[in-house]
Coordinates of N, CA and C in Angstrom, one line a residue:
X910 N -4.4 -3.2 19.1 CA -3.5 -3.5 18.1 C -3.6 -2.4 17.0
X911 N -2.5 -2.0 16.4 CA -2.6 -0.9 15.4 C -1.8 -1.3 14.2
X912 N -2.3 -1.0 13.0 CA -1.7 -1.3 11.8 C -1.0 -0.1 11.3
X913 N 0.3 -0.2 11.0 CA 1.1 1.0 10.6 C 1.8 0.7 9.3
X914 N 1.9 1.7 8.4 CA 2.6 1.6 7.2 C 4.1 2.1 7.4
X915 N 5.0 1.3 7.0 CA 6.4 1.6 7.1 C 6.9 2.1 5.7
X916 N 8.0 2.8 5.7 CA 8.6 3.4 4.5 C 9.0 2.3 3.5
X917 N 9.0 2.6 2.2 CA 9.4 1.7 1.2 C 10.9 1.4 1.2
X918 N 11.7 2.4 1.1 CA 13.2 2.4 1.1 C 13.7 1.4 0.0
X919 N 14.1 0.2 0.4 CA 14.8 -0.6 -0.6 C 13.9 -1.5 -1.4
X920 N 12.9 -2.0 -0.9 CA 12.2 -3.1 -1.6 C 11.1 -2.7 -2.5
X921 N 10.5 -1.5 -2.3 CA 9.5 -1.1 -3.3 C 8.1 -1.6 -3.0
X922 N 7.8 -2.0 -1.8 CA 6.5 -2.4 -1.5 C 6.1 -1.8 -0.2
X923 N 4.8 -1.8 0.1 CA 4.4 -1.3 1.4 C 4.6 -2.4 2.4
X924 N 5.2 -2.0 3.5 CA 5.4 -3.0 4.6 C 4.4 -2.7 5.7
X925 N 3.9 -3.7 6.3 CA 3.0 -3.5 7.4 C 3.4 -4.3 8.6
X926 N 3.1 -3.7 9.8 CA 3.5 -4.4 11.0 C 2.4 -4.2 12.1
X927 N 2.1 -5.2 12.8 CA 1.1 -5.0 13.9 C 1.8 -5.1 15.2
X928 N 1.6 -4.2 16.1 CA 2.2 -4.2 17.4 C 1.2 -4.0 18.5
X929 N 1.2 -4.7 19.5 CA 0.3 -4.6 20.6 C 0.9 -3.7 21.6
X930 N 0.3 -2.6 22.0 CA 0.8 -1.7 23.0 C 0.3 -2.1 24.3
X931 N 1.3 -2.3 25.2 CA 1.0 -2.7 26.6 C 1.8 -1.9 27.6
X932 N 1.2 -1.6 28.7 CA 1.9 -0.8 29.7 C 1.9 -1.6 31.0
X933 N 3.2 -1.7 31.6 CA 3.3 -2.3 32.9 C 3.5 -1.3 34.0
X934 N 2.9 -1.6 35.2 CA 3.1 -0.6 36.3 C 4.6 -0.5 36.6
X935 N 5.0 0.7 37.0 CA 6.4 0.9 37.4 C 6.7 0.2 38.7
X936 N 7.8 -0.4 38.8 CA 8.2 -1.1 40.0 C 8.4 -0.1 41.2
X937 N 8.0 -0.5 42.4 CA 8.2 0.3 43.5 C 9.7 0.4 43.8
X938 N 10.2 1.5 44.3 CA 11.6 1.7 44.6 C 11.8 1.8 46.1
X939 N 12.5 0.9 46.7 CA 12.7 1.0 48.2 C 13.8 2.0 48.5
X940 N 13.6 2.7 49.7 CA 14.7 3.6 50.0 C 15.9 2.9 50.4
X941 N 17.1 3.6 50.2 CA 18.4 2.9 50.6 C 18.5 3.0 52.1
X942 N 19.2 1.9 52.6 CA 19.4 1.9 54.1 C 20.5 2.9 54.4
X943 N 20.3 3.5 55.6 CA 21.2 4.5 56.1 C 22.5 3.9 56.6
X944 N 23.7 4.5 56.4 CA 24.9 3.9 56.9 C 24.9 3.8 58.4
X945 N 25.6 2.8 59.0 CA 25.7 2.6 60.4 C 26.3 3.8 61.1
X946 N 25.7 4.3 62.2 CA 26.2 5.4 63.1 C 26.2 6.7 62.3
X947 N 25.5 6.8 61.2 CA 25.5 8.1 60.5 C 24.4 9.0 61.2
X948 N 24.6 10.3 61.1 CA 23.5 11.2 61.6 C 22.2 10.9 60.9
X949 N 21.1 11.1 61.7 CA 19.8 10.9 61.2 C 19.5 11.8 60.0
X950 N 19.0 11.3 58.9 CA 18.7 12.1 57.8 C 17.7 11.3 56.9
X951 N 17.1 12.1 56.0 CA 16.1 11.5 55.1 C 16.9 10.6 54.0
X952 N 16.6 9.3 54.0 CA 17.4 8.5 53.0 C 17.0 8.8 51.6
X953 N 18.0 8.8 50.7 CA 17.7 9.0 49.3 C 17.3 7.8 48.6
X954 N 16.4 7.8 47.6 CA 16.0 6.6 46.9 C 17.2 6.0 46.1
X955 N 17.2 4.7 46.1 CA 18.3 4.0 45.3 C 18.0 4.2 43.8
X956 N 19.1 4.3 43.0 CA 18.9 4.4 41.5 C 18.2 3.1 41.0
X957 N 17.4 3.3 40.0 CA 16.7 2.1 39.4 C 17.5 1.5 38.3
X958 N 17.7 0.2 38.4 CA 18.4 -0.6 37.4 C 17.5 -1.0 36.4
X959 N 17.6 -0.5 35.1 CA 16.6 -0.8 34.1 C 16.5 -2.3 33.8
X960 N 17.6 -3.0 34.0 CA 17.7 -4.4 33.8 C 16.8 -5.2 34.8
X961 N 16.6 -4.5 36.0 CA 15.9 -5.2 37.0 C 14.4 -5.0 36.9
X962 N 13.9 -4.1 36.0 CA 12.5 -3.9 35.8 C 11.8 -5.1 35.2
X963 N 10.7 -5.5 35.7 CA 10.0 -6.7 35.2 C 9.6 -6.5 33.7
X964 N 9.9 -7.5 32.9 CA 9.6 -7.5 31.5 C 8.1 -7.6 31.3
X965 N 7.5 -6.9 30.2 CA 6.1 -7.1 29.9 C 6.0 -8.4 29.1
X966 N 5.1 -9.2 29.6 CA 4.9 -10.5 29.0 C 4.0 -10.5 27.8
X967 N 4.4 -11.1 26.7 CA 3.6 -11.2 25.5 C 2.5 -12.1 25.7
X968 N 1.3 -11.9 25.0 CA 0.2 -12.9 25.2 C 0.6 -14.3 24.8
X969 N 0.1 -15.2 25.5 CA 0.4 -16.6 25.3 C -0.1 -17.0 23.9
X970 N 0.6 -17.9 23.2 CA 0.3 -18.3 21.9 C -1.1 -18.9 21.9
X971 N -1.9 -18.5 20.9 CA -3.3 -19.0 20.8 C -4.3 -18.2 21.5
X972 N -3.9 -17.2 22.3 CA -4.9 -16.4 23.0 C -5.6 -15.4 22.2
X973 N -4.9 -15.0 21.1 CA -5.5 -14.0 20.1 C -5.8 -14.7 18.8
X974 N -7.1 -14.7 18.4 CA -7.4 -15.4 17.1 C -6.5 -15.0 16.0
X975 N -6.1 -15.9 15.2 CA -5.3 -15.6 14.0 C -5.9 -14.7 13.0
X976 N -7.2 -14.7 12.9 CA -7.9 -13.9 12.0 C -8.5 -12.6 12.6
X977 N -8.1 -12.3 13.8 CA -8.5 -11.1 14.4 C -8.1 -9.9 13.6
X978 N -9.0 -8.9 13.5 CA -8.7 -7.7 12.7 C -9.1 -6.5 13.5
X979 N -8.2 -5.5 13.5 CA -8.5 -4.2 14.1 C -8.4 -3.1 13.1
X980 N -9.3 -2.2 13.1 CA -9.3 -1.1 12.1 C -8.1 -0.3 12.3
X981 N -7.3 -0.1 11.2 CA -6.1 0.8 11.3 C -6.5 2.2 11.4
X982 N -5.6 3.0 11.8 CA -5.8 4.5 12.0 C -5.4 5.1 10.6
X983 N -6.3 5.9 10.1 CA -6.1 6.6 8.8 C -5.1 7.7 8.9
X984 N -4.0 7.7 8.1 CA -3.1 8.9 8.0 C -3.8 10.0 7.1
X985 N -3.1 11.0 6.9 CA -3.6 12.1 6.1 C -3.6 11.6 4.6
X986 N -4.7 11.8 3.9 CA -4.8 11.4 2.5 C -3.7 12.0 1.6
X987 N -3.4 11.3 0.6 CA -2.3 11.7 -0.3 C -2.5 13.0 -1.0
X988 N -1.4 13.8 -1.1 CA -1.5 15.0 -1.9 C -0.5 14.9 -3.1
X989 N 0.1 13.7 -3.4 CA 1.0 13.5 -4.5 C 0.2 13.6 -5.8
X990 N 0.6 14.5 -6.7 CA -0.1 14.7 -8.0 C -0.3 13.5 -8.8
X991 N 0.8 12.7 -9.0 CA 0.7 11.5 -9.8 C -0.2 10.5 -9.1
X992 N -0.1 10.3 -7.8 CA -1.0 9.4 -7.1 C -2.5 9.8 -7.3
X993 N -2.7 11.1 -7.2 CA -4.1 11.5 -7.3 C -4.7 11.3 -8.7
X994 N -3.8 11.4 -9.7 CA -4.3 11.1 -11.0 C -4.6 9.7 -11.2
X995 N -3.8 8.8 -10.6 CA -4.1 7.4 -10.6 C -5.4 7.0 -9.9
X996 N -5.6 7.6 -8.7 CA -6.8 7.3 -8.0 C -8.1 7.8 -8.8
X997 N -7.9 9.0 -9.5 CA -9.0 9.5 -10.3 C -9.3 8.5 -11.5
X998 N -8.3 7.9 -12.1 CA -8.5 6.8 -13.1 C -9.3 5.6 -12.5
X999 N -8.9 5.2 -11.3 CA -9.6 4.1 -10.6 C -11.1 4.4 -10.4
X1000 N -11.3 5.6 -9.9 CA -12.7 6.0 -9.6 C -13.6 6.3 -10.8
X1001 N -13.0 7.0 -11.8 CA -13.8 7.4 -12.9 C -13.8 6.4 -14.1
X1002 N -12.9 5.5 -14.1 CA -12.8 4.5 -15.3 C -12.9 3.1 -14.8
X1003 N -12.0 2.7 -13.9 CA -11.9 1.3 -13.6 C -13.1 0.7 -12.8
X1004 N -13.5 1.4 -11.7 CA -14.6 0.9 -10.9 C -15.9 0.8 -11.7
X1005 N -16.3 1.8 -12.5 CA -17.6 1.6 -13.3 C -17.4 0.7 -14.5
X1006 N -16.2 0.6 -15.0 CA -16.0 -0.3 -16.2 C -16.1 -1.8 -15.8
X1007 N -15.6 -2.2 -14.7 CA -15.6 -3.6 -14.3 C -16.9 -4.1 -13.9
X1008 N -17.9 -3.2 -13.7 CA -19.2 -3.7 -13.4 C -20.2 -3.4 -14.6
X1009 N -19.6 -3.2 -15.8 CA -20.5 -3.1 -17.0 C -20.5 -1.8 -17.7
X1010 N -19.7 -0.8 -17.2 CA -19.7 0.5 -17.9 C -19.0 0.4 -19.2
X1011 N -19.2 1.4 -20.0 CA -18.6 1.5 -21.4 C -17.1 2.0 -21.2
X1012 N -16.2 1.1 -21.3 CA -14.8 1.4 -21.1 C -14.3 2.5 -21.9
X1013 N -14.5 2.5 -23.2 CA -14.1 3.5 -24.1 C -14.7 4.9 -23.8
X1014 N -16.0 4.9 -23.5 CA -16.7 6.2 -23.2 C -16.1 6.7 -21.9
X1015 N -15.9 5.9 -20.9 CA -15.4 6.3 -19.6 C -14.0 6.9 -19.7
X1016 N -13.2 6.2 -20.5 CA -11.8 6.7 -20.7 C -11.8 8.1 -21.4
X1017 N -12.6 8.2 -22.4 CA -12.6 9.5 -23.1 C -13.2 10.6 -22.2
X1018 N -14.2 10.3 -21.5 CA -14.8 11.3 -20.6 C -13.8 11.7 -19.5
X1019 N -12.9 10.8 -19.1 CA -11.9 11.2 -18.1 C -10.7 11.9 -18.6
X1020 N -10.7 12.2 -19.9 CA -9.6 13.0 -20.5 C -8.5 12.2 -21.1
X1021 N -8.5 10.9 -21.2 CA -7.4 10.2 -21.8 C -7.5 10.3 -23.3
X1022 N -6.4 10.1 -23.9 CA -6.3 10.2 -25.4 C -5.9 8.8 -26.0
X1023 N -6.4 8.5 -27.2 CA -6.0 7.3 -27.8 C -4.6 7.4 -28.5
X1024 N -3.7 6.6 -28.1 CA -2.4 6.6 -28.7 C -2.0 5.1 -29.0
X1025 N -1.8 4.8 -30.3 CA -1.6 3.5 -30.7 C -2.7 2.5 -30.2
X1026 N -3.9 3.0 -30.3 CA -5.1 2.3 -29.9 C -5.2 2.0 -28.4
X1027 N -4.4 2.7 -27.6 CA -4.5 2.5 -26.1 C -4.8 3.9 -25.5
X1028 N -5.7 3.8 -24.5 CA -6.1 5.1 -23.8 C -5.0 5.5 -22.9
X1029 N -4.5 6.7 -23.1 CA -3.2 7.2 -22.5 C -3.4 8.5 -21.8
X1030 N -2.8 8.6 -20.6 CA -2.8 9.9 -19.9 C -1.4 10.4 -19.8
X1031 N -1.1 11.5 -20.4 CA 0.3 12.0 -20.4 C 0.6 12.6 -19.0
X1032 N 1.7 12.2 -18.4 CA 2.1 12.7 -17.1 C 3.4 13.6 -17.3
X1033 N 3.7 14.0 -18.5 CA 4.9 14.7 -18.8 C 6.1 13.8 -19.1
X1034 N 6.7 14.0 -20.3 CA 7.7 13.0 -20.8 C 8.8 12.8 -19.7
X1035 N 9.2 11.5 -19.6 CA 8.7 10.3 -20.3 C 7.7 9.5 -19.6
X1036 N 6.9 10.2 -18.7 CA 6.0 9.5 -17.8 C 4.6 9.5 -18.4
X1037 N 3.8 8.4 -18.2 CA 2.5 8.3 -18.7 C 1.7 7.2 -18.0
X1038 N 0.4 7.2 -18.2 CA -0.4 6.1 -17.7 C -1.2 5.6 -18.8
X1039 N -1.2 4.3 -19.0 CA -1.8 3.6 -20.1 C -2.8 2.5 -19.6
X1040 N -4.0 2.5 -20.2 CA -5.0 1.5 -19.8 C -5.0 0.4 -20.9
X1041 N -4.9 -0.8 -20.4 CA -5.0 -1.9 -21.4 C -6.4 -2.1 -21.9
X1042 N -6.6 -2.4 -23.1 CA -7.9 -2.7 -23.6 C -8.4 -4.0 -23.0
X1043 N -9.5 -4.0 -22.3 CA -10.0 -5.1 -21.5 C -10.3 -6.4 -22.3
X1044 N -10.7 -6.2 -23.6 CA -11.1 -7.3 -24.4 C -12.2 -8.2 -23.7
X1045 N -11.9 -9.5 -23.7 CA -12.9 -10.4 -23.1 C -12.8 -10.3 -21.5
X1046 N -11.8 -9.8 -21.0 CA -11.6 -9.6 -19.5 C -12.2 -8.3 -19.1
X1047 N -13.5 -8.1 -19.3 CA -14.1 -6.9 -19.0 C -14.3 -6.6 -17.5
X1048 N -14.1 -7.6 -16.7 CA -14.2 -7.4 -15.3 C -12.8 -7.0 -14.7
X1049 N -11.8 -6.8 -15.5 CA -10.5 -6.4 -15.0 C -10.0 -5.1 -15.7
X1050 N -9.6 -4.1 -14.9 CA -9.1 -2.9 -15.4 C -7.6 -2.8 -15.1
X1051 N -6.8 -2.7 -16.1 CA -5.3 -2.8 -15.9 C -4.7 -1.5 -16.3
X1052 N -4.0 -0.9 -15.4 CA -3.3 0.4 -15.7 C -1.8 0.2 -15.6
X1053 N -1.1 0.6 -16.7 CA 0.4 0.5 -16.6 C 0.9 2.0 -16.5
X1054 N 1.7 2.2 -15.5 CA 2.1 3.6 -15.2 C 3.7 3.7 -15.2
X1055 N 4.2 4.6 -15.9 CA 5.6 4.9 -16.0 C 5.8 6.2 -15.2
X1056 N 6.7 6.2 -14.2 CA 6.9 7.3 -13.3 C 8.3 7.5 -13.0
X1057 N 8.6 8.5 -12.2 CA 10.0 8.9 -11.8 C 10.7 7.8 -11.1
X1058 N 12.0 7.6 -11.4 CA 12.8 6.6 -10.8 C 13.1 6.9 -9.4
X1059 N 13.4 5.9 -8.6 CA 13.6 6.0 -7.2 C 12.5 5.6 -6.4
X1060 N 12.7 5.5 -5.0 CA 11.7 4.9 -4.2 C 10.6 5.9 -3.8
X1061 N 10.9 7.2 -3.9 CA 9.9 8.2 -3.4 C 8.6 8.2 -4.1
X1062 N 8.6 8.2 -5.4 CA 7.3 8.1 -6.2 C 6.6 6.8 -6.0
X1063 N 7.4 5.7 -6.0 CA 6.9 4.4 -5.8 C 6.2 4.2 -4.5
X1064 N 6.8 4.8 -3.4 CA 6.2 4.7 -2.1 C 4.9 5.6 -2.1
X1065 N 4.9 6.7 -2.7 CA 3.8 7.6 -2.7 C 2.6 6.9 -3.4
X1066 N 2.8 6.2 -4.5 CA 1.8 5.4 -5.1 C 1.2 4.3 -4.3
X1067 N 2.1 3.6 -3.6 CA 1.7 2.5 -2.8 C 0.9 3.0 -1.6
X1068 N 1.3 4.0 -1.0 CA 0.6 4.6 0.2 C -0.7 5.1 -0.2
X1069 N -0.8 5.8 -1.3 CA -2.1 6.3 -1.8 C -3.1 5.2 -2.1
X1070 N -2.6 4.2 -2.8 CA -3.4 3.0 -3.1 C -3.9 2.3 -1.8
X1071 N -3.1 2.2 -0.8 CA -3.5 1.6 0.5 C -4.6 2.5 1.1
X1072 N -4.4 3.8 1.1 CA -5.4 4.7 1.7 C -6.7 4.5 0.9
X1073 N -6.6 4.5 -0.4 CA -7.8 4.4 -1.2 C -8.6 3.1 -1.0
X1074 N -7.8 2.0 -1.0 CA -8.4 0.7 -0.8 C -9.0 0.6 0.6
X1075 N -8.3 1.1 1.6 CA -8.7 0.8 3.0 C -9.8 1.8 3.4
X1076 N -9.9 3.0 2.9 CA -10.9 3.9 3.4 C -11.8 4.5 2.3
X1077 N -11.4 4.6 1.1 CA -12.2 5.3 0.1 C -13.1 4.3 -0.6
X1078 N -12.6 3.1 -0.8 CA -13.4 2.1 -1.5 C -14.5 1.5 -0.7
X1079 N -15.6 1.2 -1.3 CA -16.8 0.6 -0.5 C -17.3 -0.6 -1.3
X1080 N -17.3 -1.8 -0.6 CA -16.8 -2.0 0.8 C -15.3 -1.9 0.9
X1081 N -14.9 -1.8 2.1 CA -13.5 -1.6 2.4 C -12.7 -2.8 2.0
X1082 N -11.5 -2.5 1.3 CA -10.6 -3.6 0.9 C -9.5 -3.7 2.0
X1083 N -9.1 -4.9 2.3 CA -8.0 -5.1 3.3 C -6.8 -5.7 2.7
X1084 N -5.7 -5.4 3.2 CA -4.4 -5.8 2.7 C -4.3 -7.3 2.9
X1085 N -3.9 -8.0 1.8 CA -3.8 -9.5 1.9 C -2.4 -10.0 1.5
X1086 N -1.7 -9.2 0.8 CA -0.4 -9.6 0.2 C 0.6 -8.5 0.2
X1087 N 1.9 -8.8 0.5 CA 2.9 -7.8 0.4 C 4.2 -8.5 0.3
X1088 N 4.7 -8.7 -0.9 CA 5.9 -9.5 -1.1 C 6.7 -9.2 -2.3
X1089 N 7.8 -9.9 -2.6 CA 8.5 -9.7 -3.8 C 8.9 -11.1 -4.3
X1090 N 8.9 -11.2 -5.6 CA 9.2 -12.5 -6.3 C 10.1 -12.2 -7.5
X1091 N 11.2 -12.9 -7.5 CA 12.2 -12.8 -8.6 C 11.9 -13.8 -9.7
X1092 N 11.4 -13.3 -10.9 CA 11.1 -14.2 -12.0 C 12.2 -14.2 -13.0
X1093 N 12.0 -14.9 -14.1 CA 13.0 -14.9 -15.1 C 13.0 -13.7 -16.0
X1094 N 11.9 -12.9 -15.9 CA 11.8 -11.7 -16.7 C 11.9 -10.4 -15.9
X1095 N 11.2 -10.4 -14.7 CA 11.2 -9.2 -13.9 C 11.3 -9.6 -12.4
X1096 N 11.7 -8.7 -11.6 CA 11.5 -8.8 -10.2 C 10.2 -8.0 -9.8
X1097 N 9.3 -8.7 -9.2 CA 8.0 -8.1 -9.0 C 7.7 -7.9 -7.5
X1098 N 7.4 -6.7 -7.2 CA 7.1 -6.3 -5.8 C 5.6 -6.1 -5.8
X1099 N 4.8 -6.9 -5.1 CA 3.4 -7.0 -5.2 C 2.7 -6.7 -3.8
X1100 N 1.7 -5.8 -3.9 CA 0.8 -5.5 -2.8 C -0.6 -5.7 -3.3
X1101 N -1.4 -6.3 -2.5 CA -2.8 -6.5 -3.0 C -3.8 -6.4 -1.8
X1102 N -5.0 -6.1 -2.2 CA -6.1 -5.9 -1.2 C -7.4 -6.5 -1.8
X1103 N -8.3 -7.0 -1.0 CA -9.6 -7.4 -1.5 C -10.6 -7.3 -0.4
X1104 N -11.9 -7.6 -0.7 CA -13.0 -7.5 0.3 C -13.6 -8.9 0.5
X1105 N -12.8 -9.9 0.4 CA -13.3 -11.3 0.7 C -13.8 -11.4 2.1
X1106 N -13.2 -10.5 3.0 CA -13.7 -10.6 4.4 C -15.2 -10.3 4.6
X1107 N -15.7 -9.5 3.6 CA -17.1 -9.2 3.6 C -17.9 -10.0 2.5
X1108 N -17.3 -11.1 2.1 CA -17.9 -11.9 1.0 C -18.0 -11.1 -0.3
X1109 N -17.1 -10.1 -0.5 CA -17.2 -9.3 -1.7 C -16.4 -9.9 -2.8
X1110 N -16.4 -9.2 -3.9 CA -15.8 -9.7 -5.2 C -14.7 -8.8 -5.8
X1111 N -14.4 -7.7 -5.1 CA -13.5 -6.7 -5.6 C -12.0 -7.0 -5.1
X1112 N -11.1 -6.6 -6.0 CA -9.7 -6.8 -5.6 C -8.8 -5.7 -6.3
X1113 N -7.7 -5.3 -5.6 CA -6.8 -4.3 -6.1 C -5.4 -4.8 -6.0
X1114 N -4.6 -4.7 -7.0 CA -3.2 -5.1 -7.0 C -2.3 -4.0 -7.5
X1115 N -1.2 -3.8 -6.8 CA -0.1 -2.9 -7.2 C 1.1 -3.7 -7.3
X1116 N 1.7 -3.7 -8.6 CA 2.8 -4.5 -8.9 C 3.9 -3.6 -9.4
X1117 N 5.0 -3.4 -8.7 CA 6.1 -2.6 -9.1 C 7.1 -3.5 -9.8
X1118 N 7.5 -3.2 -11.0 CA 8.4 -4.0 -11.8 C 9.8 -3.5 -11.8
X1119 N 10.8 -4.4 -11.7 CA 12.2 -4.1 -11.8 C 12.8 -5.2 -12.7
X1120 N 13.9 -4.8 -13.3 CA 14.7 -5.8 -14.0 C 15.3 -6.8 -13.0
X1121 N 15.7 -8.0 -13.5 CA 16.2 -9.0 -12.6 C 17.4 -8.6 -11.8
X1122 N 18.1 -7.6 -12.3 CA 19.3 -7.1 -11.5 C 18.9 -5.9 -10.6
X1123 N 17.6 -5.6 -10.5 CA 17.1 -4.6 -9.6 C 17.1 -3.2 -10.2
X1124 N 17.5 -3.0 -11.4 CA 17.5 -1.7 -12.1 C 16.1 -1.4 -12.7
X1125 N 15.9 -0.2 -13.1 CA 14.6 0.3 -13.6 C 14.3 -0.4 -14.9
X1126 N 13.0 -0.6 -15.2 CA 12.6 -1.2 -16.4 C 12.9 -0.3 -17.6
X1127 N 12.7 1.0 -17.5 CA 13.0 1.9 -18.5 C 14.3 2.6 -18.3
X1128 N 14.8 3.2 -19.3 CA 16.1 4.0 -19.3 C 16.0 5.1 -18.3
X1129 N 14.8 5.8 -18.3 CA 14.7 7.0 -17.5 C 13.3 7.0 -16.7
X1130 N 12.7 5.8 -16.5 CA 11.5 5.8 -15.8 C 11.4 4.4 -15.1
X1131 N 10.5 4.4 -14.1 CA 10.1 3.1 -13.4 C 8.7 2.7 -14.0
X1132 N 8.4 1.5 -13.7 CA 7.1 1.0 -14.2 C 6.4 0.1 -13.2
X1133 N 5.1 0.3 -13.2 CA 4.2 -0.5 -12.3 C 2.9 -0.8 -13.0
X1134 N 2.3 -1.9 -12.6 CA 0.9 -2.2 -13.0 C 0.0 -2.2 -11.9
X1135 N -1.2 -1.6 -12.1 CA -2.3 -1.6 -11.1 C -3.5 -2.2 -11.7
X1136 N -4.1 -3.2 -11.0 CA -5.2 -3.9 -11.5 C -6.4 -3.8 -10.5
X1137 N -7.5 -3.4 -11.0 CA -8.7 -3.4 -10.2 C -9.7 -4.4 -10.9
X1138 N -10.3 -5.2 -10.1 CA -11.2 -6.3 -10.7 C -12.3 -6.6 -9.8
X1139 N -13.3 -7.3 -10.4 CA -14.4 -7.8 -9.7 C -14.9 -9.1 -10.4
X1140 N -15.4 -10.0 -9.6 CA -15.9 -11.3 -10.1 C -17.4 -11.3 -10.0
X1141 N -18.0 -10.2 -9.8 CA -19.5 -10.1 -9.5 C -20.3 -10.1 -10.8
X1142 N -19.6 -10.1 -12.0 CA -20.4 -10.1 -13.2 C -20.6 -11.5 -13.8

């Protein structure tokens, strides 16, 4: 079984599909009968009718455990500049902060600037990355990112986060949610991962926000929230 990432296109979330690859032996082809009273010759094989080929039978229901998991194949890591900056924030600020690191010191050391009392990384107007002040929720790191409109950048972020969660994070996080919900304020496209499979406490959420009519949140930018958290403290 193989886990594959599909393109974002319309919905703004990572889609996953599991498909079991099976191969059936090719059916034997019988030679065609020679016409009556025809001169002796080597008979030609009859053409194969695709519809007559035996179908590959799917596994019977219940034969594969519902919780079975097979390691996905890793694609090439992201080279998208915005995605790499986001992953750097996760590694340099969020991961150490949620386990007791000094949030302000980590943000300053990572090169973020204080703007309106919020640690901000300028991505070139009108784009930016802003970290919420954790306050009493010190085990949650929340990043709000404003980025280029359209599906291309949104997909790049989702794919990079999936790669980071599945292969870079330790212990490995696994995909647990991928859906969209229309609320009274926003339409939310949510993908999340966690390490509950290993009795871990870490979780990652990517939430792309749209207005209820499907348009961008900003006049000239899209917006998403990324949350990294742990309950181990």
